[in-house]
XYZ file of C-alpha atoms in Angstrom:
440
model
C 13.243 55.286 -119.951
C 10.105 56.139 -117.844
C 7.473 57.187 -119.847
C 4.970 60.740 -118.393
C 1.392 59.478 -118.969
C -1.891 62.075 -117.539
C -4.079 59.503 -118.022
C -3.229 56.115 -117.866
C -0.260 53.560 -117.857
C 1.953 52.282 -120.747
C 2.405 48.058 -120.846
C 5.544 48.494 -122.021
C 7.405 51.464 -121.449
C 11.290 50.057 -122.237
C 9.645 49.561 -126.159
C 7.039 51.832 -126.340
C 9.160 55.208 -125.520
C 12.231 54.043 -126.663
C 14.658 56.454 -128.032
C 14.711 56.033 -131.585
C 18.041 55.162 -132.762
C 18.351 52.654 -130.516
C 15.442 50.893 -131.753
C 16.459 51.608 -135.048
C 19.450 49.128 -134.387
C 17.189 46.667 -132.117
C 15.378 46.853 -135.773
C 18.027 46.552 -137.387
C 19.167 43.459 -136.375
C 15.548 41.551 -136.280
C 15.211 42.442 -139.952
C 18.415 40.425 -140.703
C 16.903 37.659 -138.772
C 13.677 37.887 -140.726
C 15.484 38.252 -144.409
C 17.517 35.214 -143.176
C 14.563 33.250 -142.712
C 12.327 34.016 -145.490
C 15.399 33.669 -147.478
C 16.279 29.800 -146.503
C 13.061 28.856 -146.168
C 10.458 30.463 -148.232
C 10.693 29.750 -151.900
C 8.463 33.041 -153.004
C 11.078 35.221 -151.194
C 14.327 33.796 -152.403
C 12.745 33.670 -156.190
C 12.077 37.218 -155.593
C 15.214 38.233 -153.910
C 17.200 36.259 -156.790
C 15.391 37.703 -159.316
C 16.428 41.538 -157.634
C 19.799 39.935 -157.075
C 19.837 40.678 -153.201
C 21.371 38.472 -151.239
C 20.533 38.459 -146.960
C 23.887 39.707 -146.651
C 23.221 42.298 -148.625
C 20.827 43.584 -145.758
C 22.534 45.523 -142.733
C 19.696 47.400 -141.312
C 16.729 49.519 -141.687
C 17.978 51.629 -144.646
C 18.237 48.561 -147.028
C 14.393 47.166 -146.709
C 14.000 49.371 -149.777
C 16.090 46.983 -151.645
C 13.389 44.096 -150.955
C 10.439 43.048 -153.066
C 7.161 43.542 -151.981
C 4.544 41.134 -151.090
C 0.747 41.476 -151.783
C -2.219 39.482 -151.001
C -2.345 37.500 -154.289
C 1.104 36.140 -153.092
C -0.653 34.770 -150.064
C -3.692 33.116 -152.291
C -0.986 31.287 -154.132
C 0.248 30.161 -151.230
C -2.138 29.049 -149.480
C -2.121 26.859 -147.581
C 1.377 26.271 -146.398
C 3.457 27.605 -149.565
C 4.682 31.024 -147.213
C 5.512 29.649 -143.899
C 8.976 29.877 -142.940
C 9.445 27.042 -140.148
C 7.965 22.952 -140.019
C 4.267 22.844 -139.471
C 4.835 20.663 -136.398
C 5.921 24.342 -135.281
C 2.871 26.275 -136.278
C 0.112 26.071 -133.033
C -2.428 28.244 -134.802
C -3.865 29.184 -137.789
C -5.920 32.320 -138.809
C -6.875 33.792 -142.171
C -9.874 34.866 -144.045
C -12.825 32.949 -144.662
C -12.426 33.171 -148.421
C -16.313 34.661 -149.284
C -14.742 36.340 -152.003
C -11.879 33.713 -153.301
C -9.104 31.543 -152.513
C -8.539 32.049 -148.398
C -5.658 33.452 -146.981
C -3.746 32.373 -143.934
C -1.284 33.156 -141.640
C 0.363 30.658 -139.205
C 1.350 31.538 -135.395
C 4.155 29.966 -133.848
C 3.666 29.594 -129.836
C 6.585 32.408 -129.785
C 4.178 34.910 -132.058
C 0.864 34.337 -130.506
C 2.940 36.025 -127.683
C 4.162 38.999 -129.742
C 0.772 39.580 -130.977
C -0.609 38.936 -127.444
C 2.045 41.707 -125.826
C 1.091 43.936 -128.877
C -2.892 43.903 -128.191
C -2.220 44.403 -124.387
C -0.006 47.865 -125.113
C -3.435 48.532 -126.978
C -5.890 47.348 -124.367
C -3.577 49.939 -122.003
C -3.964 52.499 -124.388
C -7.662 52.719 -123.846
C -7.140 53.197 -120.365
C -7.672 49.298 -119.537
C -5.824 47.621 -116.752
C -6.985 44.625 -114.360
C -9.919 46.117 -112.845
C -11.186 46.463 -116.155
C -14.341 44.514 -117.977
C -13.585 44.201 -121.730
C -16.227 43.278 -123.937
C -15.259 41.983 -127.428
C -18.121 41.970 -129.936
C -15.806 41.439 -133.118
C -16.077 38.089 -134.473
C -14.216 34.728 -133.173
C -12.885 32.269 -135.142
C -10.220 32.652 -138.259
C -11.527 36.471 -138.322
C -8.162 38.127 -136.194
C -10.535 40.372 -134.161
C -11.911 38.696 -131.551
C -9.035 36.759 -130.100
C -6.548 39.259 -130.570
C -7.970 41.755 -128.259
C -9.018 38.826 -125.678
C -5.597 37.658 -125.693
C -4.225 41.468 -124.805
C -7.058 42.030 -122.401
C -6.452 38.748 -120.606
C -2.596 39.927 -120.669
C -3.505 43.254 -119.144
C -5.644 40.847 -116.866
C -8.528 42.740 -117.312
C -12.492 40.817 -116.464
C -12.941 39.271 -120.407
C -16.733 39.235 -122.062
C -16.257 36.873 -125.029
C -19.562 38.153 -126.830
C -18.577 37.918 -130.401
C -20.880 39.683 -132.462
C -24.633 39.779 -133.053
C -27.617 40.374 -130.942
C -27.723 43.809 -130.167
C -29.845 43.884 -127.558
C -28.248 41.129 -125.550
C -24.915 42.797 -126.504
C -27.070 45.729 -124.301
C -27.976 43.907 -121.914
C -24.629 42.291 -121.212
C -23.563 45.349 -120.777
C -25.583 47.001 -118.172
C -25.280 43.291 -116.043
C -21.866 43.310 -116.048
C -21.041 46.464 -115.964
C -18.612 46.674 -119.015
C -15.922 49.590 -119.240
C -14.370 48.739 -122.504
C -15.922 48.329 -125.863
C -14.289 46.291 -128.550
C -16.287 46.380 -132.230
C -16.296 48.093 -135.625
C -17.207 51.759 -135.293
C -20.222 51.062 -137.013
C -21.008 48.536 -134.779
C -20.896 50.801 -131.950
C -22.864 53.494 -133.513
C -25.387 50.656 -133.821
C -25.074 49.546 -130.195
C -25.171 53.491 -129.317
C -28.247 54.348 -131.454
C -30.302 50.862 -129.998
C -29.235 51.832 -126.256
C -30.664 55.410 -127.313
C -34.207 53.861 -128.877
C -34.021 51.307 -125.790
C -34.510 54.634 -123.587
C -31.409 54.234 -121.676
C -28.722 56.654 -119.992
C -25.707 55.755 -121.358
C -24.687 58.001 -118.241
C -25.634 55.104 -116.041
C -23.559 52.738 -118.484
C -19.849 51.845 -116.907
C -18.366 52.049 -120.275
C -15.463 54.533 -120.369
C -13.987 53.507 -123.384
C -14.036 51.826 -127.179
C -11.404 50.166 -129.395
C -12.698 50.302 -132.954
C -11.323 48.816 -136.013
C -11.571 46.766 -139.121
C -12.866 49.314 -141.543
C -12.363 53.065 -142.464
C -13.895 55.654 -140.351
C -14.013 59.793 -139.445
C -13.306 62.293 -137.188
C -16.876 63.013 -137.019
C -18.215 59.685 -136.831
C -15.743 59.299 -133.706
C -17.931 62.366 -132.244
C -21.286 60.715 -133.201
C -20.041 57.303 -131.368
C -18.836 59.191 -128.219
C -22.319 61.187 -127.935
C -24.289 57.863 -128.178
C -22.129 55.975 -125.387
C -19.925 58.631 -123.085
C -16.851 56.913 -123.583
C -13.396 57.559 -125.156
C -13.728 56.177 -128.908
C -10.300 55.004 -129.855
C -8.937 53.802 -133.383
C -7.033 50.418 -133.630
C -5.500 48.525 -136.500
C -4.387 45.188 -137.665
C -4.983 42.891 -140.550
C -5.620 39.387 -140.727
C -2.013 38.849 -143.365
C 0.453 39.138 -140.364
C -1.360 39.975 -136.981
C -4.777 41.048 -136.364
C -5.688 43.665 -133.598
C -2.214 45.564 -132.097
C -0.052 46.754 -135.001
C -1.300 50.001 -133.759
C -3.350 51.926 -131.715
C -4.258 55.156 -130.594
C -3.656 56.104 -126.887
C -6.056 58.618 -124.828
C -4.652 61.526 -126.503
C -6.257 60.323 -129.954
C -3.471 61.726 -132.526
C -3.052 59.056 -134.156
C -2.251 54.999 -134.074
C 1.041 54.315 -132.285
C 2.939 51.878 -134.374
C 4.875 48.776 -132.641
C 7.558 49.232 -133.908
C 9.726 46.682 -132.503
C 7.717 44.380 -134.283
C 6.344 45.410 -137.133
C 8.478 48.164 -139.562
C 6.179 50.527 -141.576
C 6.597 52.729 -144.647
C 4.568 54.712 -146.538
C 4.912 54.308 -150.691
C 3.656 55.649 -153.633
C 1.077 53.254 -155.078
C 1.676 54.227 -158.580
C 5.578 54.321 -158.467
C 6.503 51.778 -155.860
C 8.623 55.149 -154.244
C 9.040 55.348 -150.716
C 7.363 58.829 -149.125
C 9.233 60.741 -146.141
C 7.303 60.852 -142.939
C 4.127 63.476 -142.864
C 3.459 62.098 -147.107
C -0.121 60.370 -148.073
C 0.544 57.128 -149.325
C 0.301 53.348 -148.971
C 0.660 51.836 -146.133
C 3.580 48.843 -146.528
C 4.455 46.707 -143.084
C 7.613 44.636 -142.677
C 7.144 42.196 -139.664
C 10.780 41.467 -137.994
C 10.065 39.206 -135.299
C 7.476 36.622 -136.376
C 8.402 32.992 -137.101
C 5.361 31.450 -138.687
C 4.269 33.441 -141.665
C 6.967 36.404 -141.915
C 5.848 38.890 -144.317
C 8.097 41.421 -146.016
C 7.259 44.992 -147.637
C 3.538 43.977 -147.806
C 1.272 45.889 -149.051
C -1.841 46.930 -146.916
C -3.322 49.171 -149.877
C -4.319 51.176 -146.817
C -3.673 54.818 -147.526
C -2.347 57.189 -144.065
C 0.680 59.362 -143.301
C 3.094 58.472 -140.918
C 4.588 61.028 -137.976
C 7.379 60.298 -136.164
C 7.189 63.257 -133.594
C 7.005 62.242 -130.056
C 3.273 61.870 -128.608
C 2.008 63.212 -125.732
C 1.505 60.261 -123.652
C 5.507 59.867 -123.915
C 5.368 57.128 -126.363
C 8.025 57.542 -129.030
C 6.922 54.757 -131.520
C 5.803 56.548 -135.142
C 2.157 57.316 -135.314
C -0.136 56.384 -138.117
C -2.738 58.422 -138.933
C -6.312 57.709 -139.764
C -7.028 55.459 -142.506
C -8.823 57.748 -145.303
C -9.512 54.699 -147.632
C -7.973 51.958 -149.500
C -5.694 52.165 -153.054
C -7.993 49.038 -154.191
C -10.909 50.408 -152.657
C -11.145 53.600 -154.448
C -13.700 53.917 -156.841
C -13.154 55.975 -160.303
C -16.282 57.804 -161.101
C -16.130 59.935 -164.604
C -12.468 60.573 -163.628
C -12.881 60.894 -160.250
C -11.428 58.980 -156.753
C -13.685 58.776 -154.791
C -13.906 57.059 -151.206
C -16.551 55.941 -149.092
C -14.601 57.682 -146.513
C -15.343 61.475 -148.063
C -18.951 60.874 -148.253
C -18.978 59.969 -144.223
C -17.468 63.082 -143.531
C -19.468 65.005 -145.575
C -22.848 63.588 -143.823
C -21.179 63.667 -140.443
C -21.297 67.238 -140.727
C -25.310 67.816 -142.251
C -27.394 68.305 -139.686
C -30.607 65.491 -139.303
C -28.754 62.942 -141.807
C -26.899 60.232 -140.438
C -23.611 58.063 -141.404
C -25.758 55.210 -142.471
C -25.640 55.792 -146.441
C -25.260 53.648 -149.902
C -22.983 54.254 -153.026
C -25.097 52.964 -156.012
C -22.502 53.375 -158.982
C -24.117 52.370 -162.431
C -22.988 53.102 -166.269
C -25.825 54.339 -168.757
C -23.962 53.838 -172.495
C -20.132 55.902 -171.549
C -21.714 57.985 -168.676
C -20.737 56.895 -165.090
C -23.529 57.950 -162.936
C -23.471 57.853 -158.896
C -26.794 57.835 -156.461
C -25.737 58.365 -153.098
C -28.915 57.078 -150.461
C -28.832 58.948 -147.228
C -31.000 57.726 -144.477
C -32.204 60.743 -142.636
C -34.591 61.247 -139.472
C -38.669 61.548 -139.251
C -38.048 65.594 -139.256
C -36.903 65.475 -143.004
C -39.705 63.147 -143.949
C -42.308 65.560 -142.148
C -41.245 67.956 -144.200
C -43.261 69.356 -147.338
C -41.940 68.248 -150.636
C -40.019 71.874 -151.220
C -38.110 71.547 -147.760
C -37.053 68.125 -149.174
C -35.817 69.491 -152.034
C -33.676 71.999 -150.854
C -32.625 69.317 -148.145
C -31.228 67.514 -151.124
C -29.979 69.680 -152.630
C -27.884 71.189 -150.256
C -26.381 67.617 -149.125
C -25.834 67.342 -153.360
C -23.989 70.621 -153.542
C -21.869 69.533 -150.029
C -21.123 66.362 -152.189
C -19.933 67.948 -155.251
C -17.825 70.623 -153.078
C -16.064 67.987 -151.465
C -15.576 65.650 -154.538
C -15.749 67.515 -157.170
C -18.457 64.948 -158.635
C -22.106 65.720 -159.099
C -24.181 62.996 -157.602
C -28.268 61.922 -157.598
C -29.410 61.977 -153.819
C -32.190 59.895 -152.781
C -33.357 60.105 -149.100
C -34.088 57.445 -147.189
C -36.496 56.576 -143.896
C -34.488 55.960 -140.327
C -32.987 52.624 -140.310
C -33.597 51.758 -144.484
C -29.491 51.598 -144.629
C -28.854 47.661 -143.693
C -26.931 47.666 -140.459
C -23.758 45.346 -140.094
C -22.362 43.759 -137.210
C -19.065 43.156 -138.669
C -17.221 45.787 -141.509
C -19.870 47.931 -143.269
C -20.683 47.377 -146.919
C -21.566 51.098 -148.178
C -21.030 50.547 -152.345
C -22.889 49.177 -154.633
C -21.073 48.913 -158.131
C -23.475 47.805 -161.155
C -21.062 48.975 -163.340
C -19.250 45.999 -165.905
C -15.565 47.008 -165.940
């Protein structure tokens, strides 16, 4: 089926506009495959499956994964290194994972066969963005066990697109770089790119006279607004992208030009949206947890595992022609979420809610403390030399109208401090915005 695009090409248009019930069945049948697998060779899936008293047979499409136990992240600590890998490691050519800063690692192993799923997956992604072969990509998420970096230089180097291997770091060389080479893609976090966009701003340069046309952000939470902010700074097209580290980084999804959300590849990688409370399974268009089956990787299959990212799924047809189910934007995370007197909150809220005052910026900290049973919550906003100019009245009423924004949106009183420009620490790789003194 040929797919209609305005505004730029689709990589793979047999897969990516597919009619649906026939990739149901192409699904169908590599979830079989997969449940097979995991079931003769991993001993944490057929405990589970035993346990549930499901046998692979008992599988025949789609419509059963809800009979199939769940995997989370603890199941890959215990694991590691080797315990979830489904073939030989004589088989396995790569390894990626977490660096384990905050506990036992995690990783994943790639088969030669599923560096080239993931590879074909990053390269519908790079096309997404508008990228083809005349294209120079440069990637300033990390390299090494960190998925980012070589994900989206193995789909650009599909696409055949001019590769920049930057990693990340040195803004102003990152600059530089740029304007040398004349880069047209960006690939970073999005608050990496509001960094690179507010340096190329204090550097005195036109982003006009940039050739960047487009970004593919990822790796952390961010907003509509903050998507506005980035595409001021640079002139480009600021796309979202997703992928975690458990079963392939970079590629599980992406947004195309129309930005309405993250196409899903669904050929490889089965999603569902749950309840994270009840374990239920939500119809398309419901908020809940993310959960991702993979059905065509060899290494380190993973089954019903749960992101703890929280989005809504749509399954109308997009624009561009594509036909694969769209995620939404990532609001937050189920283990993210912080419970303040009673309250979920998510550093996600507070973004939007600063995205839209004028003179303060995105860069902000959540100090959460306990004084005896109280919770209390200081929110730091870094604001521009205009607020600090200001007499102390004008301040005031500064902070208190960002404090009565806050408790609109929330529902939670909070203690605003303001801060000078560029007090916030900056980070090249996934921003840090909470601090949580609290002993629970």
């Amino acid at each position: 089926m040929k797919c209609e695009h305005k505004t730029a090409n689709i990589w793979n248009p047999e897969m990516e506009c597919i009619d649906r019930e026939e990739l149901k069945k192409i699904q169908s049948e590599r979830l079989k495959k997969t449940v097979k697998r995991v079931y003769e060779n991993v001993p944490l899936y057929r405990a589970r499956m035993d346990e549930k008293g499901v046998k692979p047979e008992d599988i025949r499409g789609v419509d059963d994964l809800k009979y199939l136990p769940f995997t989370d992240k603890p199941d890959l600590r215990e694991g590691f290194p080797y315990g979830l890998f489904a073939v030989p490691k004589h088989d396995i050519i790569r390894i990626q994972g977490s660096s384990g800063t905050t506990g036992m690692p995690i990783v994943t192993g790639y088969t030669k066969n599923d560096i080239g799923v993931w590879t074909e997956m990053a390269a519908r992604s790079v096309t997404m963005a508008g990228g083809t072969a005349d294209d120079i990509v440069q990637i300033c998420y990390g390299y090494g066990l960190f998925t980012g970096g070589l994900g989206l230089h193995q789909g650009a180097t599909e696409v055949g697109a001019m590769v920049i291997p930057m990693s990340s770091g040195n803004t102003q060389r990152q600059i530089n770089m740029m304007q040398a080479m004349g880069s047209t893609i960006l690939c970073c976090t999005p608050s990496y790119a509001m960094l690179i966009g507010e340096t190329i701003r204090d550097m005195g340069i036109d982003p006009g006279k940039l050739k960047l046309k487009a970004g593919i952000f990822g790796a952390e939470p961010w907003s509509e607004n903050m998507r506005a902010r980035i595409e001021e700074l640079l002139g480009i097209d600021a796309l979202d992208i997703y992928g975690l580290t458990e079963m392939a980084g970079p590629g599980v999804s992406c947004e195309c030009l129309y930005k309405n959300g993250m196409h899903v590849n669904e050929d490889h990688v089965i999603p569902e949206i749950i309840n994270p409370e009840t374990l239920e399974v939500l119809p398309y268009g419901e908020s809940g947890e993310l959960v991702l089956s993979t059905i065509t990787k060899e290494g380190t299959p993973l089954l019903r595992y749960r992101t703890h990212d929280l989005c809504r799924l749509n399954v109308e047809k997009c624009e561009c022609g594509r036909t694969n189910v769209r995620m939404d934007r990532i609001k937050g995370r189920s283990d993210d979420m912080l419970i303040i007197r009673g309250v979920n909150v998510f550093p996600s809220q507070i973004e939007t809610v600063l995205m839209e005052i004028p003179n303060a910026s995105p860069h902000f900290m959540i100090v959460v403390d306990r004084v005896g049973p109280t919770d209390s919550m200081q929110l730091q906003v870094e604001v521009n030399d205009e607020i600090f100019a200001d007499t102390v009245g004008q301040m005031q009423t500064y902070k208190k109208m960002i404090a009565e924004k806050v408790k609109s949106t929330l529902g939670l009183s909070a203690d605003i401090k303001l801060v000078p420009p560029k007090s916030i620490p900056r980070f090249e790789g996934k921003a840090r915005r909470v601090l949580d003194n609290r002993k629970l």
